[in-house]
Short mmCIF file of C-alpha atoms in Angstrom, two decimals:
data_model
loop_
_atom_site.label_atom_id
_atom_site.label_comp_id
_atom_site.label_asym_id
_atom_site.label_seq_id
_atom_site.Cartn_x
_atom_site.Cartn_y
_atom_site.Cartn_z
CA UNK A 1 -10.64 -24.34 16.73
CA UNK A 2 -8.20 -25.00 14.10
CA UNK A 3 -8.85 -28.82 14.13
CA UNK A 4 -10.13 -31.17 11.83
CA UNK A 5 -8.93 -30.87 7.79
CA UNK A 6 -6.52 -27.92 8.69
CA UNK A 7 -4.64 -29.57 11.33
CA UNK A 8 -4.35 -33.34 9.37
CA UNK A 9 -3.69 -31.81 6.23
CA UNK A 10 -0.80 -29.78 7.87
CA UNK A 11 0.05 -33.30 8.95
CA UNK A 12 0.18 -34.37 5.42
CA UNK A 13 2.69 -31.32 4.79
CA UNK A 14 4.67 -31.99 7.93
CA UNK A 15 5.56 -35.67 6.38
CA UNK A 16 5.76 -34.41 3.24
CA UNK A 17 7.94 -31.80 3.70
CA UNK A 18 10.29 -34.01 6.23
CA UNK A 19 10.63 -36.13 2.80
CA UNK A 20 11.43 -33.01 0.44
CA UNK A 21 13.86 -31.56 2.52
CA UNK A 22 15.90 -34.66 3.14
CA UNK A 23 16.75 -33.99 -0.56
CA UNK A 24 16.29 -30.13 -1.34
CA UNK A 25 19.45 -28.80 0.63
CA UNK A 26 21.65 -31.68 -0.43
CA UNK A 27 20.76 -30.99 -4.63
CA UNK A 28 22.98 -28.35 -5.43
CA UNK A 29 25.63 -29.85 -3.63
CA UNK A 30 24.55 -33.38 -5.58
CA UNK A 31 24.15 -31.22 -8.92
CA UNK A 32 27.39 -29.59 -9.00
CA UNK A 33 29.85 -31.37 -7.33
CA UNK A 34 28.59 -35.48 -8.40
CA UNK A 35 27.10 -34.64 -11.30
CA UNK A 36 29.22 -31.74 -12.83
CA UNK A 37 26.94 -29.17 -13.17
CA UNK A 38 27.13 -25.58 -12.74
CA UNK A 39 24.78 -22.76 -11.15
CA UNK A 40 23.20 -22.22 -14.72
CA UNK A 41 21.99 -25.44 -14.84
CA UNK A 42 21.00 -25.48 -11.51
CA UNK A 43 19.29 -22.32 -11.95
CA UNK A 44 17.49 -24.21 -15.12
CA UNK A 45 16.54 -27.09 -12.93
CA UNK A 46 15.01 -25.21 -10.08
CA UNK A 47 13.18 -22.66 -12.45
CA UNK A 48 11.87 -25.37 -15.01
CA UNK A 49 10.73 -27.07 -11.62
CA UNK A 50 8.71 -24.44 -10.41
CA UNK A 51 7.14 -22.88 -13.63
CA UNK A 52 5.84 -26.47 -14.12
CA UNK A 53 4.24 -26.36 -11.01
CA UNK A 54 2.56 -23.07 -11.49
CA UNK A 55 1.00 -24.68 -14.89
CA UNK A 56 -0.33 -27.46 -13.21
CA UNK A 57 -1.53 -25.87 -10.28
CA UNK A 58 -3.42 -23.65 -12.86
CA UNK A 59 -5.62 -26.58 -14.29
CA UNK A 60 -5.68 -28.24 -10.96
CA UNK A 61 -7.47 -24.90 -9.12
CA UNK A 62 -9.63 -24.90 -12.52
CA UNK A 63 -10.26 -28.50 -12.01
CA UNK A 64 -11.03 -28.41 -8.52
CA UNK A 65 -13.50 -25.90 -9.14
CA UNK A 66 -14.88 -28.12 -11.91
CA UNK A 67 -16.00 -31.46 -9.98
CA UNK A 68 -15.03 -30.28 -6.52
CA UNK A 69 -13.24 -33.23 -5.79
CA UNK A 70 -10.62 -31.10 -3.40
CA UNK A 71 -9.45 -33.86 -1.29
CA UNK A 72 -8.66 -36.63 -4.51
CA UNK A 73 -6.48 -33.99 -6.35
CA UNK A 74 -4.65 -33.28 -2.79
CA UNK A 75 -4.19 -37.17 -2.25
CA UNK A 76 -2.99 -37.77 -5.97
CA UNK A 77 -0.38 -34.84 -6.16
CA UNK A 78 1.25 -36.32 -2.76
CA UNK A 79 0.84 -39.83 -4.22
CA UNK A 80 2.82 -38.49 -7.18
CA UNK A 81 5.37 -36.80 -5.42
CA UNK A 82 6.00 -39.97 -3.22
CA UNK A 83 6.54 -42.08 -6.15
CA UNK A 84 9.13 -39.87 -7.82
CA UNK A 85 11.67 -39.44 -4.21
CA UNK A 86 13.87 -42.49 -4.06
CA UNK A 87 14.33 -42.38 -7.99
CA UNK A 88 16.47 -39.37 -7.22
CA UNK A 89 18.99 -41.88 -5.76
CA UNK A 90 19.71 -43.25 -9.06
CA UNK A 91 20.37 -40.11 -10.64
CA UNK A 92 23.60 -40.23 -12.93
CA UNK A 93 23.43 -36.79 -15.06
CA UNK A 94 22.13 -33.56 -14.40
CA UNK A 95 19.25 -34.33 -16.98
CA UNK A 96 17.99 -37.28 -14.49
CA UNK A 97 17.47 -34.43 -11.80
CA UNK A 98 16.10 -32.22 -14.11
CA UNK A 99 13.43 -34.89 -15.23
CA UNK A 100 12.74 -35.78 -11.37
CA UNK A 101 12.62 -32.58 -10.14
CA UNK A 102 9.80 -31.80 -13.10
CA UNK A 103 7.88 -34.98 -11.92
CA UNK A 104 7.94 -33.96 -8.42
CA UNK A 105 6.45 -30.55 -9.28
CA UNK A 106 4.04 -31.50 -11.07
CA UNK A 107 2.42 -33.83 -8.04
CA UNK A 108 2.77 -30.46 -6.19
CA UNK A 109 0.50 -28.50 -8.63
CA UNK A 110 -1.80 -30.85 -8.74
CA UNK A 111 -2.58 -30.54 -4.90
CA UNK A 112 -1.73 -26.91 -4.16
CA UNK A 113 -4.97 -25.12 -4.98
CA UNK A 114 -7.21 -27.73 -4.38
CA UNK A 115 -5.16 -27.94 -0.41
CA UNK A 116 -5.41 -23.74 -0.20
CA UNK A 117 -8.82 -24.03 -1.19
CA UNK A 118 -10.06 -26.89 1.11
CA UNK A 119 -7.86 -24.64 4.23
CA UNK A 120 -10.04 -21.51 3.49
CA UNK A 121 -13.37 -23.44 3.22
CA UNK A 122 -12.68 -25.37 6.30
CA UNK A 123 -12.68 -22.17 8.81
CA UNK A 124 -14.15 -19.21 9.07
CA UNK A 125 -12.93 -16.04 7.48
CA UNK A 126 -11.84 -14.87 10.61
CA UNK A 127 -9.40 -17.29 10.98
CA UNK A 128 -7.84 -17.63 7.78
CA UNK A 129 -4.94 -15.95 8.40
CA UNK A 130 -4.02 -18.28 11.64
CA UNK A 131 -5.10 -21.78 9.66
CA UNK A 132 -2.70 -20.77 6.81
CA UNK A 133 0.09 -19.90 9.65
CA UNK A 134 -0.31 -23.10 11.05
CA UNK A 135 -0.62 -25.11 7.98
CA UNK A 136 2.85 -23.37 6.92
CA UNK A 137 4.12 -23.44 10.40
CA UNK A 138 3.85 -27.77 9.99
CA UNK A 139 4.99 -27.20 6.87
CA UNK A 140 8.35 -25.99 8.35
CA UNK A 141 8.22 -27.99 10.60
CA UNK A 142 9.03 -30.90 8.86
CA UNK A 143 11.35 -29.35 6.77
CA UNK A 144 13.18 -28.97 9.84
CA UNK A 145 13.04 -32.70 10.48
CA UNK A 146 13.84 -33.76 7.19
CA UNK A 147 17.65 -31.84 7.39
CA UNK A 148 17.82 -32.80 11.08
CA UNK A 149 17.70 -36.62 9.16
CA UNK A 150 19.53 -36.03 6.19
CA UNK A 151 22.73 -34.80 8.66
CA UNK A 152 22.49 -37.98 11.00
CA UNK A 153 22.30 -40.23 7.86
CA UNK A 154 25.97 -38.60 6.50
CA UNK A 155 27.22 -38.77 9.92
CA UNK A 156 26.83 -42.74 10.08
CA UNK A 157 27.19 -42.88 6.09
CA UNK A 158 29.86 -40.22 5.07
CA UNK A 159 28.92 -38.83 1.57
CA UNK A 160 25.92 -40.98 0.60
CA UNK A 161 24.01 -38.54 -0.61
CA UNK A 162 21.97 -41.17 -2.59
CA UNK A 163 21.01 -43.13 1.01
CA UNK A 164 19.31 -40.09 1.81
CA UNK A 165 17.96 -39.69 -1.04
CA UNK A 166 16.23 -43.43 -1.08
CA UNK A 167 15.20 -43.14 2.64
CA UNK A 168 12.94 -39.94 2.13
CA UNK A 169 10.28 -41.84 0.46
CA UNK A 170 9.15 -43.12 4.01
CA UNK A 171 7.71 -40.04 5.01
CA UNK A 172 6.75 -39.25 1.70
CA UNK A 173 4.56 -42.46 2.02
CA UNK A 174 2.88 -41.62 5.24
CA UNK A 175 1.67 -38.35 4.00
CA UNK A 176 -0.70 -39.85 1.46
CA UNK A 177 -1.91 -42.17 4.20
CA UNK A 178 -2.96 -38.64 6.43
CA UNK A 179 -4.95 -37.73 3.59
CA UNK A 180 -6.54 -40.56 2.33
CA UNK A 181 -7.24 -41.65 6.36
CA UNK A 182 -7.90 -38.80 7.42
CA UNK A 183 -8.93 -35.52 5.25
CA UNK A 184 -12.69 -34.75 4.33
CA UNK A 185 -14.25 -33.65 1.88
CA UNK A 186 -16.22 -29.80 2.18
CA UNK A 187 -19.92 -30.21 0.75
CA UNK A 188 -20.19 -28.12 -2.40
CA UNK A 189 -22.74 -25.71 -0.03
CA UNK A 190 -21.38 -22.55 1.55
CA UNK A 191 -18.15 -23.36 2.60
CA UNK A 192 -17.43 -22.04 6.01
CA UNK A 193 -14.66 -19.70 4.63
CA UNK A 194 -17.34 -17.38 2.72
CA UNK A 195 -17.84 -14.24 3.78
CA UNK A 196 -19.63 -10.62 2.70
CA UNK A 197 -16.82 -8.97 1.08
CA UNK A 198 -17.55 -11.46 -2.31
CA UNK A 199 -21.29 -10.31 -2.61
CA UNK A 200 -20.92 -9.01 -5.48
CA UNK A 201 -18.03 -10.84 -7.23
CA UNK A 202 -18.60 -12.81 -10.58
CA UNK A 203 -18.95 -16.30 -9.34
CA UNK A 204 -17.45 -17.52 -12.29
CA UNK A 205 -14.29 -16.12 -12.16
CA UNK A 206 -11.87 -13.80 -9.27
CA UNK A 207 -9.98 -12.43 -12.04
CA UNK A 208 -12.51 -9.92 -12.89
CA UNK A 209 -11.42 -8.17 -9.62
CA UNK A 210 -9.00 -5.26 -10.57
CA UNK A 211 -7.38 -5.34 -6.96
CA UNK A 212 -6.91 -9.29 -7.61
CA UNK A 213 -4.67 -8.73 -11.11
CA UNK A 214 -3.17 -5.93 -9.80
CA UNK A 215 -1.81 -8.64 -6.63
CA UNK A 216 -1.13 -10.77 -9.17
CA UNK A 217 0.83 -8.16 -11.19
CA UNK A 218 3.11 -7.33 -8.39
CA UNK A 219 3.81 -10.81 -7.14
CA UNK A 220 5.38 -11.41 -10.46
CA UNK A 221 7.77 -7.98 -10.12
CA UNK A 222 8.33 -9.43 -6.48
CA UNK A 223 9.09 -13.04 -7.92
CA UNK A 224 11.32 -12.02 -10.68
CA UNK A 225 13.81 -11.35 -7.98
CA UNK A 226 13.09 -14.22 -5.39
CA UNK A 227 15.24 -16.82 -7.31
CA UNK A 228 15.19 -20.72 -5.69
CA UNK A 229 16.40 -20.75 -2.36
CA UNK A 230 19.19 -23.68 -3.73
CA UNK A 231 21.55 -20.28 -4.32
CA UNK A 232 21.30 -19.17 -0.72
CA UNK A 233 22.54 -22.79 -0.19
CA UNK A 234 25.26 -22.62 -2.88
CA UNK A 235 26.02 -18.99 -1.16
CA UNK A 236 26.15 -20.59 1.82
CA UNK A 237 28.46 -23.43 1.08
CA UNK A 238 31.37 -20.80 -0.98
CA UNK A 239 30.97 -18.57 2.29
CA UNK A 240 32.43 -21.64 3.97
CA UNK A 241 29.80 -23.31 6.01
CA UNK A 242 31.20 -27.39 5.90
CA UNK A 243 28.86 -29.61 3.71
CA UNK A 244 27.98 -31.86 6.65
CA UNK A 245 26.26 -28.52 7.95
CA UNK A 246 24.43 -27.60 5.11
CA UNK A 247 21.59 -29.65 6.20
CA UNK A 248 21.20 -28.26 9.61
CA UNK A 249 21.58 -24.63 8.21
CA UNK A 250 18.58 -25.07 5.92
CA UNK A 251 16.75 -26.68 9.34
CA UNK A 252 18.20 -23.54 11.15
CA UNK A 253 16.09 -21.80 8.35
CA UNK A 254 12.72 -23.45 8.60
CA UNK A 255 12.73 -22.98 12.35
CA UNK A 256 12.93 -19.37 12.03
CA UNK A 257 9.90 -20.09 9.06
CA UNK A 258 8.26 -21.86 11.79
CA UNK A 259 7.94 -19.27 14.56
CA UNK A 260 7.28 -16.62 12.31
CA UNK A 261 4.24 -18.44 10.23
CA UNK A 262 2.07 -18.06 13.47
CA UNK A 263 3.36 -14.45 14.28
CA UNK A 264 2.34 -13.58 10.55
CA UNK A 265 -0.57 -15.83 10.70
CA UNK A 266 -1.99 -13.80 13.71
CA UNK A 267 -1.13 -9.89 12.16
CA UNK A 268 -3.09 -10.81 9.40
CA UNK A 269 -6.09 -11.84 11.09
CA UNK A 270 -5.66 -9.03 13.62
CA UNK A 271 -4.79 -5.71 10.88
CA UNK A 272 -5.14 -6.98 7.17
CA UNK A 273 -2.73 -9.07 4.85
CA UNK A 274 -1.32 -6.35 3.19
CA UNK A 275 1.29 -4.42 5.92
CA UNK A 276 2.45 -7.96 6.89
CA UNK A 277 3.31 -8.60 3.22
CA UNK A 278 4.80 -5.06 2.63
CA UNK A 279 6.83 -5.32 5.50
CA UNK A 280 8.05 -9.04 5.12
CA UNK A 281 9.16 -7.82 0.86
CA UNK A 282 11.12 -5.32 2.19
CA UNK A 283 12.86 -7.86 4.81
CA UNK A 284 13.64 -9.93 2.14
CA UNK A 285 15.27 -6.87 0.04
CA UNK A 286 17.18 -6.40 2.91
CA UNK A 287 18.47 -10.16 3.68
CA UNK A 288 19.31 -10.27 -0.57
CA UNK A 289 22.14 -7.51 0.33
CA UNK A 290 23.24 -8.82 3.25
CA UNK A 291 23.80 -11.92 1.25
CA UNK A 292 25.43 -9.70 -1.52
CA UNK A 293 28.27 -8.78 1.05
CA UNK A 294 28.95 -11.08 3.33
CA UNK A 295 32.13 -12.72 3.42
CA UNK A 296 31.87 -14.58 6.73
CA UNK A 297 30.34 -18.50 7.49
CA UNK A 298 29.27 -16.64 10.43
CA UNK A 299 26.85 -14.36 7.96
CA UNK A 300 25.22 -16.88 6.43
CA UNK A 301 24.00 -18.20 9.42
CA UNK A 302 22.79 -14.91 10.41
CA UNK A 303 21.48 -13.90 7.46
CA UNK A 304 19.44 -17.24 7.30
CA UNK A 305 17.63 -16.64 10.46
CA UNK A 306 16.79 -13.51 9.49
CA UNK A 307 15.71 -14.49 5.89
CA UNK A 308 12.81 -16.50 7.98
CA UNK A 309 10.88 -13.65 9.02
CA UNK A 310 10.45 -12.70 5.58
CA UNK A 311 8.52 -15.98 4.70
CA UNK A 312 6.42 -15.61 8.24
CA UNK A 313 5.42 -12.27 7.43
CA UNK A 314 4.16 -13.26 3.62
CA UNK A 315 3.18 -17.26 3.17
CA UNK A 316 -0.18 -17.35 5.19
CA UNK A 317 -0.64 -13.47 4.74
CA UNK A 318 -0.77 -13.94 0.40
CA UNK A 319 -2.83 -16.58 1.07
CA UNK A 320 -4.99 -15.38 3.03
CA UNK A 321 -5.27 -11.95 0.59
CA UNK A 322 -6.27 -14.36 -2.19
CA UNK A 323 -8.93 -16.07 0.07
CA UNK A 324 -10.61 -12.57 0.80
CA UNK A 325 -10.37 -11.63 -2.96
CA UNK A 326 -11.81 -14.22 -4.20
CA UNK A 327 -15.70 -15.51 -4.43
CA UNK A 328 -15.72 -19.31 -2.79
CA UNK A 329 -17.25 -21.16 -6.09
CA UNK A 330 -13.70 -19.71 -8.11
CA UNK A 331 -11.38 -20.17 -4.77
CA UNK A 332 -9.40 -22.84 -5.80
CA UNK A 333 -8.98 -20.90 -9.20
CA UNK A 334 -8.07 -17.73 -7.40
CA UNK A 335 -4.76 -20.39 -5.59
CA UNK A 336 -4.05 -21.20 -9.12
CA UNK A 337 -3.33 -18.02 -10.27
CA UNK A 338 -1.95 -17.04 -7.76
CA UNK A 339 0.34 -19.77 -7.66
CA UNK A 340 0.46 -19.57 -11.27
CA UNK A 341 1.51 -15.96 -11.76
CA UNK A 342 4.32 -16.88 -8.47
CA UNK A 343 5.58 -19.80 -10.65
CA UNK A 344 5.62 -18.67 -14.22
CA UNK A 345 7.95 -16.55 -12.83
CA UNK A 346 10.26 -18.43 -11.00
CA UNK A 347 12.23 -19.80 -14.73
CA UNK A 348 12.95 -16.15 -15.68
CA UNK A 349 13.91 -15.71 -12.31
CA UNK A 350 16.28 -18.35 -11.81
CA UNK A 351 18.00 -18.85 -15.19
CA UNK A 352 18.82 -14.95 -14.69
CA UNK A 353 19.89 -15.16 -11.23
CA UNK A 354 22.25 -18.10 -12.55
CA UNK A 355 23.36 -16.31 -15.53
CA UNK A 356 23.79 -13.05 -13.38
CA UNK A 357 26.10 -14.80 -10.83
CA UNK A 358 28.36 -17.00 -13.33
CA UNK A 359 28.93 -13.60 -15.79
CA UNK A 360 28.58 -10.41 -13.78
CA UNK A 361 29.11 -11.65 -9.85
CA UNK A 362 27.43 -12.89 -7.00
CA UNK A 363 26.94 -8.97 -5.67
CA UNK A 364 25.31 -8.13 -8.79
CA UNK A 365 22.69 -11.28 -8.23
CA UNK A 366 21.85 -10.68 -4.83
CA UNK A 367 21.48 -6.93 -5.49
CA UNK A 368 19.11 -7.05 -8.29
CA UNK A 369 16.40 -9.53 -6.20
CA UNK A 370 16.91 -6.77 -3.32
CA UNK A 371 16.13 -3.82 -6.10
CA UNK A 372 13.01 -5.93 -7.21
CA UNK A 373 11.80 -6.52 -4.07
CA UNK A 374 11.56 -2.97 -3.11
CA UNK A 375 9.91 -1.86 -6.37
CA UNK A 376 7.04 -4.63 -5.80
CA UNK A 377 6.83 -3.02 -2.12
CA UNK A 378 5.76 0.10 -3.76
CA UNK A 379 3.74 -1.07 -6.07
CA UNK A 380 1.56 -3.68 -3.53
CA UNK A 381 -0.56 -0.70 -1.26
CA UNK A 382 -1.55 1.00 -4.66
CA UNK A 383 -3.36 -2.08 -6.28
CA UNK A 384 -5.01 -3.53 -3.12
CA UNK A 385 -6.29 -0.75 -1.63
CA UNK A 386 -8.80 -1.30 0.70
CA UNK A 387 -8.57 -5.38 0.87
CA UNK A 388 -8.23 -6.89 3.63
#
């Protein structure tokens, strides 16, 4: 059932993601200790990074819209991101990163809402919640690879972060190929993913819906705590879990993403988006002080495999909220702001969680994203009442 563009563009994010991650859990480690940064400017990085990408997925859900031309933005974005993976081997100062790392984004807003948007049209509504879960569920699945590859490369090449680096570009390469072989395009007719519940929306825009700003609203509370994952990693690493490990820690990670994507997937479809998201925010409050006091390598492992649930219980479940919220001719524009309203956040978020750690303590860091977390909770039932 979920065949066709769902299950080759979660190909596309399989290979792609195999590529990222061969690099992701190996940057801070790069940043800080080769480079000479700290966990400000790593905090910088990763939040410059990801507010870019919430501007450009902005004008790419607009644009979408625009020509619907779905696929071409999706191919482009991962043709940009391709290009920009083995440059991070010749990084020699933090502002090299910093430039690659806003390159890379910005090939990852261009194909976000246009992807989310060709998902939803592609199935029924029915089944949104399970073709996000699965897409997601690849997702993390190559993200497990791509760790599972970065360790063997340091165990035959001790340190050489930058041969890992220049080897990720393979799969990197073979996810544009899935899409440009392989991904069709959805006639600009009814898409499939339509359904009753936008009769009366404004076709022109979703963000005339009071339930949809209020989501919006509270996924920016919610995101002003969730700093980049990169501390969990630096967390990880001062809690004493060996470098060589790193890698298969953050592949630890995604497998717990991976099983819990379809679980979350399927309680969305079966009882609503909006008690799987609840429950997985208050998860995460929960994993952000266990992280606060732990002082064992033994804890972070834990603590990572339960920090999994949280993002099975809330990636295909937002998603699919957004998909029911939204009228199909704004649905790409609906992903936009979405991811828009998670990005524009994610600077603020970072740079504080950075500043946080280096002046008051890592407690203090870890115990303000819990305290946000919980407040967003609160907030979520009250403005999307009734969706589901």
């Amino acid at each position: 059932m979920l065949a066709g563009n769902v299950f080759w563009l979660s190909v596309a994010s399989f290979l792609n993601d195999a590529s990222s991650e061969m690099i992701f859990p190996l940057l801070p480690v790069f940043l800080v200790g080769t480079l000479g940064a700290g966990p400000a400017f790593l905090g910088i990085v990763e939040g410059v990074a990801e507010t870019t990408a919430a501007f450009v997925k902005l004008g790419g859900g607009w644009l979408s819209d625009r020509v619907r031309k779905r696929r071409a933005l999706v191919g482009t974005g991962y043709g940009l991101a391709a290009l920009t993976r083995p440059l991070m081997a010749a990084a020699m100062a933090p502002w090299h990163v910093l430039a690659l790392r806003f390159t890379d984004r910005v090939g990852k807003g261009v194909r976000t809402a246009p992807r989310d948007a060709l998902l939803a049209e592609s199935v029924e509504p029915a089944t949104r919640g399970r073709a996000f879960g699965l897409h997601r569920a690849a997702d993390h699945a190559g993200a497990i690879l791509g760790p599972v590859i970065a360790a063997g490369i340091l165990l035959l090449a001790p340190g050489d972060l930058r041969l890992v680096f220049l080897l990720a570009a393979v799969p990197a390469a073979l996810a544009v190929l899935a899409v440009v072989a392989k991904v069709r395009e959805i006639s600009p007719g009814e898409p499939a993913g339509n359904d009753e519940s936008h009769a009366e929306a404004d076709p022109a825009t979703p963000f005339t819906d009071r339930r949809f700003a209020g989501y919006l609203l509270v996924l920016v509370i919610f995101t002003l705590g969730n700093a980049s994952d990169a501390f969990l990693l630096l967390r990880a690493e001062g809690l004493g879990v060996p470098l060589a490990m790193v890698p298969i820690l953050w592949s630890a990670l995604h497998v717990s993403k991976m099983v819990f994507n379809v679980l979350g997937g399927a309680l969305s479809d079966r009882f609503g988006p909006v008690p799987a998201i609840l429950i997985g925010w208050l998860v995460y409050a929960a994993t952000y002080l266990g992280f606060a006091l732990a002082d064992q390598p033994w804890h972070a492992w834990a603590l990572f495999g339960v920090y999994g649930l949280f993002y099975g219980l809330t990636e295909p479940t937002e998603k699919a909220l957004v998909a029911s919220l939204a009228p199909s001719e704004s649905r790409a524009r609906a992903f936009g702001a979405y991811h828009f309203a998670i990005g524009v956040a994610a600077l603020p978020a970072s740079v504080i969680f950075g500043v946080v750690w280096e002046t008051i303590g890592v407690a203090a860091a870890f115990g303000l994203g819990a305290a946000l977390a919980v407040v967003a909770g609160v907030g979520l039932p009250v403005v999307v009442r009734g969706a589901r």
